[in-house]
């Protein structure tokens, strides 16, 4: 039927409500996508968190997924489902653009950077043990292959998006071996991209510089080990209005999963029953912008631009925006305002 099938993982908390909003906007824009909805309720198997086969098979078959927030189940043996998904599909690069929304006022203007976070190892390797009572080791695992792979992705990304510089963010002054090797990998890859300039920045220095003046960081791609990217991406999100506005994509060779960076926000979600609607307080923008990254990944650029313009201009006008952005609109009213713009476009 000429349509693409995409896996949709609505997720927990506000997840179903913001997913509904994306689906409504996609129908209104006639996006040629059919959603295959799957649940990622966690299963404990042999002391490890696993994801239901139906979800795994769906992502594997469709190779593209859009995912709402997943709560990490509380209890012994459970690890984050988000991390389990990244690991299961070897989603090695986490791409987090951070771009000011024109017309939406924050103390910062012209933020325009892209963070690319190594997504499979580092402090997230999950290797921890108690050496003796009162002494614990958490292993930060860095491999040449994963470093080289994410560096290469960052340079390709810069090339494809017309960004002129790649900056590797690190603490090699302290982590001489692990971050040192990460930098060596970046330097080696940089040689293959003579038209893109390359430099290096200490993580703490970069944080200070960016909050004082983000302009020098515009038009570049920053690449870094896993935990640094986790922290720096939240900080940068804060510059443009918060996690309600920032998209992200987890890129792998066999599959890619696009997701909002924010959590499931149980405090503003409806009851966890499919028969009780959400409270209408959630902002679906981050998931919508993540889906727009997904459309571009799928080469559905026209739809991406159309929906992006409708959403961003709705935010810029500021009449029908959600509470977290300083407005009074419900999730549905905001969604309807975007759809109205699509109709008139
Ligand atoms: C993120 C989140 C995750 C992370 C959590 C939910 C495991 O904070 O995507 O940035 O730490 O990577
Ligand atoms: Mn995070």
PDB file of N, CA and C in Angstrom, residues 24-30 306 310 335-345:
ATOM      1  N   UNK A  24      -2.060  11.582  15.837  1.00  0.00           N
ATOM      2  CA  UNK A  24      -3.091  12.478  15.280  1.00  0.00           C
ATOM      3  C   UNK A  24      -2.459  13.462  14.286  1.00  0.00           C
ATOM      4  N   UNK A  25      -1.300  13.987  14.654  1.00  0.00           N
ATOM      5  CA  UNK A  25      -0.628  14.955  13.766  1.00  0.00           C
ATOM      6  C   UNK A  25      -0.198  14.259  12.465  1.00  0.00           C
ATOM      7  N   UNK A  26       0.282  13.031  12.567  1.00  0.00           N
ATOM      8  CA  UNK A  26       0.712  12.292  11.372  1.00  0.00           C
ATOM      9  C   UNK A  26      -0.466  11.984  10.453  1.00  0.00           C
ATOM     10  N   UNK A  27      -1.616  11.646  11.038  1.00  0.00           N
ATOM     11  CA  UNK A  27      -2.796  11.394  10.194  1.00  0.00           C
ATOM     12  C   UNK A  27      -3.166  12.667   9.456  1.00  0.00           C
ATOM     13  N   UNK A  28      -3.173  13.784  10.192  1.00  0.00           N
ATOM     14  CA  UNK A  28      -3.562  15.059   9.568  1.00  0.00           C
ATOM     15  C   UNK A  28      -2.601  15.441   8.447  1.00  0.00           C
ATOM     16  N   UNK A  29      -1.322  15.060   8.592  1.00  0.00           N
ATOM     17  CA  UNK A  29      -0.323  15.427   7.579  1.00  0.00           C
ATOM     18  C   UNK A  29      -0.209  14.365   6.488  1.00  0.00           C
ATOM     19  N   UNK A  30      -1.049  13.337   6.571  1.00  0.00           N
ATOM     20  CA  UNK A  30      -1.016  12.225   5.594  1.00  0.00           C
ATOM     21  C   UNK A  30       0.362  11.599   5.447  1.00  0.00           C
ATOM     22  N   UNK A 306       7.221  20.033   6.894  1.00  0.00           N
ATOM     23  CA  UNK A 306       5.850  20.522   7.061  1.00  0.00           C
ATOM     24  C   UNK A 306       5.412  20.467   8.535  1.00  0.00           C
ATOM     25  N   UNK A 310       4.864  23.575  11.390  1.00  0.00           N
ATOM     26  CA  UNK A 310       3.585  23.739  12.084  1.00  0.00           C
ATOM     27  C   UNK A 310       3.802  23.753  13.599  1.00  0.00           C
ATOM     28  N   UNK A 335      -2.150  20.037  20.333  1.00  0.00           N
ATOM     29  CA  UNK A 335      -2.119  19.147  19.163  1.00  0.00           C
ATOM     30  C   UNK A 335      -3.056  19.673  18.072  1.00  0.00           C
ATOM     31  N   UNK A 336      -4.244  20.110  18.487  1.00  0.00           N
ATOM     32  CA  UNK A 336      -5.225  20.626  17.524  1.00  0.00           C
ATOM     33  C   UNK A 336      -4.707  21.895  16.845  1.00  0.00           C
ATOM     34  N   UNK A 337      -3.975  22.716  17.594  1.00  0.00           N
ATOM     35  CA  UNK A 337      -3.437  23.950  17.005  1.00  0.00           C
ATOM     36  C   UNK A 337      -2.405  23.619  15.921  1.00  0.00           C
ATOM     37  N   UNK A 338      -1.599  22.589  16.163  1.00  0.00           N
ATOM     38  CA  UNK A 338      -0.613  22.176  15.155  1.00  0.00           C
ATOM     39  C   UNK A 338      -1.343  21.630  13.918  1.00  0.00           C
ATOM     40  N   UNK A 339      -2.368  20.839  14.155  1.00  0.00           N
ATOM     41  CA  UNK A 339      -3.125  20.257  13.035  1.00  0.00           C
ATOM     42  C   UNK A 339      -3.804  21.351  12.214  1.00  0.00           C
ATOM     43  N   UNK A 340      -4.316  22.356  12.898  1.00  0.00           N
ATOM     44  CA  UNK A 340      -4.955  23.490  12.220  1.00  0.00           C
ATOM     45  C   UNK A 340      -3.936  24.174  11.280  1.00  0.00           C
ATOM     46  N   UNK A 341      -2.717  24.342  11.759  1.00  0.00           N
ATOM     47  CA  UNK A 341      -1.662  24.936  10.925  1.00  0.00           C
ATOM     48  C   UNK A 341      -1.339  24.076   9.700  1.00  0.00           C
ATOM     49  N   UNK A 342      -1.332  22.753   9.920  1.00  0.00           N
ATOM     50  CA  UNK A 342      -1.066  21.836   8.802  1.00  0.00           C
ATOM     51  C   UNK A 342      -2.146  21.964   7.741  1.00  0.00           C
ATOM     52  N   UNK A 343      -3.377  22.097   8.178  1.00  0.00           N
ATOM     53  CA  UNK A 343      -4.512  22.224   7.249  1.00  0.00           C
ATOM     54  C   UNK A 343      -4.383  23.470   6.420  1.00  0.00           C
ATOM     55  N   UNK A 344      -3.911  24.547   7.064  1.00  0.00           N
ATOM     56  CA  UNK A 344      -3.833  25.829   6.357  1.00  0.00           C
ATOM     57  C   UNK A 344      -2.572  25.966   5.519  1.00  0.00           C
ATOM     58  N   UNK A 345      -1.577  25.084   5.747  1.00  0.00           N
ATOM     59  CA  UNK A 345      -0.291  25.212   5.044  1.00  0.00           C
ATOM     60  C   UNK A 345      -0.449  24.874   3.562  1.00  0.00           C
TER      61      UNK A 345
END
